[in-house]
Amino acid sequence: MIFQSLKMAWHAISSNKFQTFLTMLGVIIGVAVLIVLVSIVNGATASVTDTIDQMGNSYLTVTITDDKENPLRLKELSEFTVSDEIDAAAPFANTSVTAKSGYTSGSMSLTGTTGSYAEIEDMELISGRFIKNADVENSSYVVVLTRDTAVELLGRADVAGETVSLDGRSFLVIGVLADNDTMTVAASKSTSDSGESSVNLEGYIPFSTMTRITDNVLDVTRFYVKASREDTLDYAKAEITSQLMDRFGQDEEAFSVNDMSQVMEAMASITSTLSLMLGGIAAISLLVGGIGIMNIMMVSVTERTREIGIRKAIGAGRGSIMLQFMLEALMISLMGCVFGIGVSVAILKAVSFIMQNSMNFSVNQKAALLSVAFSCAIGVIFGIYPANKAARKKPIDALRF
């Protein structure tokens, strides 16, 4: 009986292809929107997650918010590395200066740190060297540039030994970094109002030099700590927290110790909320499509009243009639879902092409499975009333129609 009902449902659907397509359109749009939105959110999240992983997940970020009138000095950082769980510690201070070389000038993001910073961030030099202890001890006017910065200011990448002016002070360039090794790689390039790409100038100088050339950096208020191994990160966090508690009179509000896992957890929470919100918006489109299916099925029941009467007159039961119309609604909904998935694949490929593969967008399998389940539910739920209406018709009244 089911096979015969399927055959009759397919015949009814295929006999009016244009009407069927218009009925499916709401489901197609709803499924495509649901899958595309969720897949784009997941693809963007995966890209950001990979960037964070490349930055490293074996170090901690320590921020001091209240020094208790006893500021942390640069020389004290070495005391934090005595523990076996902690491999290195480096201060971090940032300011903006005006960089100039010849006729080229621009605003530069300048970071004050020590030699351990390159180890913590696993930086790679393409020429020269990074900051050494002697540079920090002597407050030397030396700077390490990123590759793009060197090319922008001096016209080439191999510029070790050249000098640049930073806020009117002459700095010796001692090294050039590969751009993909900097923490600000995601923002290393920006787009100007005219649509042209411009380089964000970036450099690194000794922390002690930073305290001399700026008024807003005097002591260490932020520093990075690298664990001996990734599996000892929790121990390193506990150790550094214990040392800071002793340093700041057991006041846990005076500082914060964060790692990348916390950033990842926050991002996962935001992504989950965003996916639910966008999925809910797309689900409304599917509901509208379901209402369209019910509308057309109601019309179909009215148009085929005489057919229903003939079937009931020759012995078709109420269950058989109801099954046929429910299968029609279900088939329309599932066909719309299949077409919607195909449309979403095409859209995601087009978006990936436009983004020039900087982000990889693929169909989210959970969203696709959810779309199929939701489409089945819509076909059944919105097909029940028309099917029941058809099944309740009396043969004699149907034949008189």
Coordinates of C-alpha atoms in Angstrom, one line a residue:
M1 CA 0.0 0.0 0.0
I2 CA 2.9 2.4 0.8
F3 CA 4.5 1.7 -2.6
Q4 CA 1.2 2.4 -4.4
S5 CA 0.7 5.6 -2.3
L6 CA 4.2 6.8 -3.2
K7 CA 3.6 6.1 -6.8
M8 CA 0.4 8.1 -6.8
A9 CA 2.0 10.9 -4.8
W10 CA 4.8 11.2 -7.3
H11 CA 2.4 11.2 -10.2
A12 CA 0.4 14.0 -8.5
I13 CA 3.5 16.1 -7.9
S14 CA 5.1 15.6 -11.3
S15 CA 1.8 16.4 -13.1
N16 CA 2.2 20.1 -12.2
K17 CA 5.9 20.8 -12.1
F18 CA 5.7 24.6 -11.9
Q19 CA 3.3 24.6 -9.0
T20 CA 5.4 22.1 -7.2
F21 CA 8.5 24.2 -7.7
L22 CA 6.9 27.3 -6.4
T23 CA 5.7 25.3 -3.4
M24 CA 9.3 24.0 -2.8
L25 CA 10.8 27.5 -3.1
G26 CA 10.1 28.5 0.5
V27 CA 11.8 25.3 1.7
I28 CA 14.7 25.7 -0.7
I29 CA 15.4 29.3 0.5
G30 CA 15.0 28.3 4.2
V31 CA 17.4 25.3 4.0
A32 CA 20.0 27.3 1.9
V33 CA 19.9 30.2 4.3
L34 CA 20.2 27.9 7.4
I35 CA 23.2 25.9 6.0
V36 CA 25.0 29.0 4.6
L37 CA 24.8 31.1 7.7
V38 CA 25.8 28.3 10.1
S39 CA 28.6 27.2 7.8
I40 CA 30.0 30.7 7.4
V41 CA 30.0 31.2 11.1
N42 CA 31.8 27.9 11.7
G43 CA 34.3 28.6 8.9
A44 CA 35.2 32.0 10.2
T45 CA 35.5 30.6 13.7
A46 CA 37.8 27.8 12.5
S47 CA 40.0 30.4 10.7
V48 CA 40.3 32.6 13.9
T49 CA 41.0 29.4 16.0
D50 CA 43.8 28.4 13.6
T51 CA 45.3 31.9 13.9
I52 CA 45.2 31.7 17.7
D53 CA 46.8 28.2 17.6
Q54 CA 49.6 29.6 15.4
M55 CA 50.2 32.3 17.9
G56 CA 50.9 29.6 20.4
N57 CA 49.0 28.0 23.3
S58 CA 51.9 27.4 25.7
Y59 CA 52.1 30.8 27.2
L60 CA 50.2 33.0 29.7
T61 CA 49.3 36.6 29.6
V62 CA 49.7 38.4 33.0
T63 CA 48.1 41.8 33.5
I64 CA 48.7 43.9 36.6
T65 CA 45.7 46.2 37.4
D66 CA 46.7 47.3 40.9
D67 CA 50.4 47.4 41.9
K68 CA 49.7 48.3 45.5
E69 CA 52.1 51.3 45.2
N70 CA 54.8 48.7 44.7
P71 CA 55.2 48.4 40.9
L72 CA 56.8 45.4 39.3
R73 CA 60.3 46.2 38.1
L74 CA 61.9 44.7 35.0
K75 CA 64.6 43.0 36.9
E76 CA 62.1 41.1 39.0
L77 CA 60.8 39.1 36.0
S78 CA 63.8 36.8 36.2
E79 CA 62.5 35.6 39.6
F80 CA 59.4 34.1 37.9
T81 CA 61.5 31.8 35.8
V82 CA 63.1 30.0 38.7
S83 CA 60.3 27.4 38.7
D84 CA 60.7 24.3 36.5
E85 CA 57.3 24.9 35.1
I86 CA 58.2 28.3 33.7
D87 CA 60.6 28.6 30.8
A88 CA 60.7 32.3 30.1
A89 CA 59.0 35.6 30.9
A90 CA 59.0 38.8 28.8
P91 CA 57.4 42.3 29.5
F92 CA 55.1 43.9 26.9
A93 CA 54.4 47.6 26.5
N94 CA 53.0 49.3 23.4
T95 CA 53.0 52.8 22.1
S96 CA 52.7 54.7 18.8
V97 CA 55.5 56.7 17.3
T98 CA 56.2 58.5 14.1
A99 CA 58.7 56.6 12.0
K100 CA 60.7 58.3 9.3
S101 CA 63.3 57.2 6.8
G102 CA 64.3 59.6 3.9
Y103 CA 61.1 60.9 2.4
T104 CA 59.0 58.1 3.8
S105 CA 57.1 58.4 7.1
G106 CA 54.2 57.0 9.0
S107 CA 52.7 56.0 12.3
M108 CA 54.4 52.9 13.8
S109 CA 53.1 50.5 16.5
L110 CA 56.2 50.1 18.8
T111 CA 56.5 47.3 21.3
G112 CA 58.9 47.4 24.2
T113 CA 60.1 43.9 25.4
T114 CA 63.1 41.7 26.0
G115 CA 64.9 38.9 24.1
S116 CA 62.7 36.3 25.7
Y117 CA 59.7 37.6 23.8
A118 CA 61.0 36.1 20.5
E119 CA 61.4 32.7 22.2
I120 CA 57.8 32.9 23.7
E121 CA 56.3 33.9 20.3
D122 CA 58.6 31.6 18.4
M123 CA 59.6 34.4 16.1
E124 CA 61.8 33.9 13.0
L125 CA 64.3 36.4 11.7
I126 CA 65.0 36.8 8.0
S127 CA 68.1 38.9 8.7
G128 CA 70.0 40.3 11.7
R129 CA 69.2 39.5 15.3
F130 CA 66.6 40.1 18.0
I131 CA 67.0 42.1 21.2
K132 CA 69.7 40.9 23.6
N133 CA 70.1 41.4 27.3
A134 CA 72.9 43.9 26.7
D135 CA 70.5 46.0 24.7
V136 CA 68.1 46.0 27.6
E137 CA 70.7 46.7 30.2
N138 CA 72.2 49.6 28.2
S139 CA 68.8 51.0 27.1
S140 CA 70.2 50.8 23.5
Y141 CA 68.4 52.7 20.7
V142 CA 68.0 49.6 18.5
V143 CA 64.9 48.3 16.8
V144 CA 63.7 45.1 15.1
L145 CA 61.3 45.6 12.2
T146 CA 58.8 43.4 10.4
R147 CA 59.5 42.6 6.8
D148 CA 56.6 44.8 5.5
T149 CA 57.7 47.7 7.7
A150 CA 61.3 47.4 6.4
V151 CA 60.1 47.4 2.8
E152 CA 57.7 50.3 3.4
L153 CA 60.2 52.5 5.2
L154 CA 63.5 51.6 3.5
G155 CA 62.5 50.0 0.2
R156 CA 63.9 46.5 0.9
A157 CA 63.8 43.7 3.4
D158 CA 67.5 43.3 4.2
V159 CA 68.0 46.5 6.2
A160 CA 70.0 45.3 9.2
G161 CA 72.6 48.0 10.0
E162 CA 70.4 50.9 8.6
T163 CA 68.9 53.6 10.8
V164 CA 65.4 54.9 11.1
S165 CA 64.0 57.9 13.0
L166 CA 61.4 57.2 15.7
D167 CA 59.8 60.3 17.2
G168 CA 63.0 62.2 16.1
R169 CA 65.4 59.7 17.7
S170 CA 67.8 57.7 15.6
F171 CA 67.4 53.9 16.0
L172 CA 69.7 51.2 14.6
V173 CA 67.9 48.4 12.8
I174 CA 69.3 45.2 14.2
G175 CA 67.0 42.6 12.6
V176 CA 64.0 42.0 10.4
L177 CA 61.2 39.6 11.3
A178 CA 59.0 37.4 9.0
D179 CA 55.6 39.1 9.1
N180 CA 53.8 35.8 9.9
D181 CA 55.6 35.6 13.2
T182 CA 54.2 38.8 14.7
M183 CA 51.2 38.9 17.1
T184 CA 49.4 41.5 15.0
V185 CA 49.7 39.5 11.8
A186 CA 45.8 39.5 11.5
A187 CA 46.0 43.3 11.4
S188 CA 49.2 43.7 9.5
K189 CA 47.5 45.2 6.5
S190 CA 44.5 47.5 6.3
T191 CA 42.5 49.1 3.5
S192 CA 42.5 52.8 3.1
D193 CA 39.5 54.9 2.0
S194 CA 40.6 54.7 -1.6
G195 CA 40.5 50.9 -1.5
E196 CA 44.3 50.5 -1.6
S197 CA 46.1 48.2 0.8
S198 CA 48.4 49.9 3.3
V199 CA 51.0 48.5 5.7
N200 CA 50.7 48.9 9.5
L201 CA 54.3 49.8 10.5
E202 CA 55.5 47.6 13.4
G203 CA 58.7 47.5 15.4
Y204 CA 60.3 46.0 18.6
I205 CA 62.7 47.8 21.0
P206 CA 64.2 47.1 24.4
F207 CA 61.7 47.6 27.2
S208 CA 64.2 49.8 29.1
T209 CA 64.4 52.0 26.0
M210 CA 60.7 52.2 25.9
T211 CA 60.5 53.6 29.4
R212 CA 63.0 56.3 28.4
I213 CA 61.3 57.6 25.3
T214 CA 57.7 57.5 26.6
D215 CA 56.0 59.0 29.6
N216 CA 53.2 56.4 29.9
V217 CA 55.5 53.4 30.3
L218 CA 57.4 53.3 33.6
D219 CA 57.1 49.8 35.0
V220 CA 55.9 46.3 34.0
T221 CA 52.1 46.2 33.9
R222 CA 51.8 43.3 31.4
F223 CA 54.1 40.4 30.6
Y224 CA 54.0 37.0 29.0
V225 CA 55.1 33.7 30.6
K226 CA 56.0 30.6 28.6
A227 CA 55.4 27.2 30.2
S228 CA 58.2 24.6 29.9
R229 CA 55.8 22.4 27.9
E230 CA 52.2 22.7 26.7
D231 CA 51.1 19.9 29.1
T232 CA 52.5 21.9 32.1
L233 CA 50.5 25.1 31.3
D234 CA 48.1 24.6 34.2
Y235 CA 51.0 24.1 36.6
A236 CA 52.7 27.2 35.3
K237 CA 49.5 29.1 35.7
A238 CA 49.2 27.9 39.3
E239 CA 52.9 28.7 40.0
I240 CA 52.8 32.3 38.6
T241 CA 49.5 32.9 40.4
S242 CA 51.1 31.8 43.7
Q243 CA 54.1 34.1 43.1
L244 CA 51.9 37.1 42.2
M245 CA 49.7 36.5 45.3
D246 CA 52.8 36.7 47.5
R247 CA 54.0 39.7 45.6
F248 CA 50.7 41.7 45.9
G249 CA 49.6 40.8 49.5
Q250 CA 47.2 37.9 48.6
D251 CA 45.0 40.2 46.6
E252 CA 43.7 38.2 43.6
E253 CA 42.0 41.3 42.2
A254 CA 45.4 43.1 41.7
F255 CA 46.2 41.0 38.6
S256 CA 44.9 38.5 36.1
V257 CA 46.5 35.5 34.5
N258 CA 44.9 34.3 31.2
D259 CA 45.8 31.7 28.6
M260 CA 44.5 31.0 25.1
S261 CA 42.2 28.3 26.2
Q262 CA 40.1 31.0 27.9
V263 CA 39.9 32.9 24.7
M264 CA 38.9 29.8 22.9
E265 CA 36.2 29.0 25.4
A266 CA 34.8 32.6 25.1
M267 CA 34.9 32.3 21.3
A268 CA 33.1 28.9 21.4
S269 CA 30.4 30.4 23.5
I270 CA 29.9 33.4 21.2
T271 CA 29.9 31.1 18.1
S272 CA 27.3 28.8 19.7
T273 CA 25.1 31.7 20.5
L274 CA 25.5 33.3 17.0
S275 CA 24.8 29.9 15.3
L276 CA 21.6 29.4 17.3
M277 CA 20.5 33.0 16.6
L278 CA 21.1 32.7 12.8
G279 CA 19.7 29.2 12.8
G280 CA 16.5 30.5 14.4
I281 CA 16.2 33.2 11.8
A282 CA 16.7 30.7 9.0
A283 CA 14.1 28.3 10.7
I284 CA 11.5 31.0 10.3
S285 CA 12.0 30.8 6.5
L286 CA 11.5 27.0 6.7
L287 CA 8.2 27.6 8.7
V288 CA 7.0 30.0 6.0
G289 CA 7.9 27.3 3.4
G290 CA 5.8 24.8 5.5
I291 CA 2.8 27.1 5.4
G292 CA 3.2 27.3 1.7
I293 CA 3.1 23.5 1.4
M294 CA 0.0 23.3 3.5
N295 CA -1.6 26.0 1.4
I296 CA -1.0 24.2 -1.9
M297 CA -2.1 20.8 -0.4
M298 CA -5.4 22.4 0.7
V299 CA -5.9 23.6 -2.9
S300 CA -4.9 20.2 -4.2
V301 CA -7.5 18.5 -1.9
T302 CA -10.2 20.9 -3.2
E303 CA -9.1 20.3 -6.9
R304 CA -9.1 16.5 -6.5
T305 CA -12.3 16.1 -4.6
R306 CA -13.9 14.0 -7.3
E307 CA -10.7 11.8 -7.5
I308 CA -11.0 11.2 -3.7
G309 CA -14.6 10.3 -4.0
I310 CA -13.9 7.7 -6.8
R311 CA -11.1 6.2 -4.7
K312 CA -13.3 5.9 -1.6
A313 CA -16.2 4.5 -3.7
I314 CA -14.0 1.6 -5.0
G315 CA -12.8 0.7 -1.5
A316 CA -9.9 3.0 -0.5
G317 CA -9.9 3.5 3.2
R318 CA -9.4 6.7 5.2
G319 CA -5.9 5.7 6.1
S320 CA -5.0 5.2 2.4
I321 CA -6.2 8.6 1.4
M322 CA -4.5 10.3 4.4
L323 CA -1.2 8.5 3.7
Q324 CA -1.2 9.6 0.0
F325 CA -1.6 13.3 0.8
M326 CA 0.9 13.2 3.7
L327 CA 3.4 11.5 1.4
E328 CA 2.9 14.3 -1.2
A329 CA 3.6 17.0 1.4
L330 CA 6.6 15.0 2.7
M331 CA 8.0 14.5 -0.8
I332 CA 7.7 18.2 -1.7
S333 CA 9.4 19.2 1.6
L334 CA 12.3 16.7 1.1
M335 CA 12.8 17.6 -2.5
G336 CA 13.0 21.3 -1.5
C337 CA 15.5 20.3 1.2
V338 CA 17.7 18.5 -1.4
F339 CA 17.6 21.5 -3.8
G340 CA 18.3 23.8 -0.8
I341 CA 21.4 21.8 0.1
G342 CA 22.6 22.0 -3.5
V343 CA 22.1 25.8 -3.6
S344 CA 24.0 26.2 -0.3
V345 CA 27.0 24.2 -1.7
A346 CA 27.1 26.5 -4.7
I347 CA 26.8 29.6 -2.5
L348 CA 29.6 28.5 -0.2
K349 CA 31.9 27.7 -3.1
A350 CA 31.2 31.1 -4.5
V351 CA 32.0 32.8 -1.2
S352 CA 35.2 30.8 -0.8
F353 CA 36.2 31.9 -4.4
I354 CA 35.5 35.6 -3.6
M355 CA 37.5 35.3 -0.4
Q356 CA 40.3 33.9 -2.4
N357 CA 40.5 30.9 -0.1
S358 CA 41.6 33.0 2.8
M359 CA 38.8 31.2 4.7
N360 CA 37.5 27.8 4.0
F361 CA 33.7 27.5 3.9
S362 CA 32.2 24.0 3.6
V363 CA 28.8 22.6 4.3
N364 CA 28.3 22.1 8.0
Q365 CA 27.1 18.5 8.3
K366 CA 25.1 19.1 11.5
A367 CA 23.3 22.0 9.8
A368 CA 22.6 19.8 6.8
L369 CA 21.2 16.9 9.0
L370 CA 19.2 19.4 11.0
S371 CA 17.7 20.8 7.8
V372 CA 16.7 17.3 6.6
A373 CA 15.1 16.5 10.0
F374 CA 13.3 19.9 10.1
S375 CA 12.1 19.5 6.5
C376 CA 10.7 16.0 7.3
A377 CA 8.9 17.5 10.4
I378 CA 7.5 20.3 8.3
G379 CA 6.3 17.9 5.6
V380 CA 4.5 15.8 8.2
I381 CA 3.1 18.6 10.4
F382 CA 1.9 20.8 7.6
G383 CA 0.6 17.8 5.6
I384 CA -1.6 16.4 8.4
Y385 CA -4.5 18.9 8.2
P386 CA -4.9 18.7 4.4
A387 CA -4.6 14.9 4.5
N388 CA -7.1 14.6 7.3
K389 CA -9.5 16.9 5.4
A390 CA -9.2 14.7 2.3
A391 CA -9.7 11.5 4.3
R392 CA -12.8 12.8 6.0
K393 CA -14.7 13.5 2.8
K394 CA -17.8 11.3 2.2
P395 CA -17.7 9.5 -1.1
I396 CA -21.2 10.6 -2.1
D397 CA -20.5 14.3 -1.5
A398 CA -17.1 14.0 -3.2
L399 CA -18.7 12.5 -6.3
R400 CA -21.2 15.3 -6.5
F401 CA -18.5 18.0 -6.5

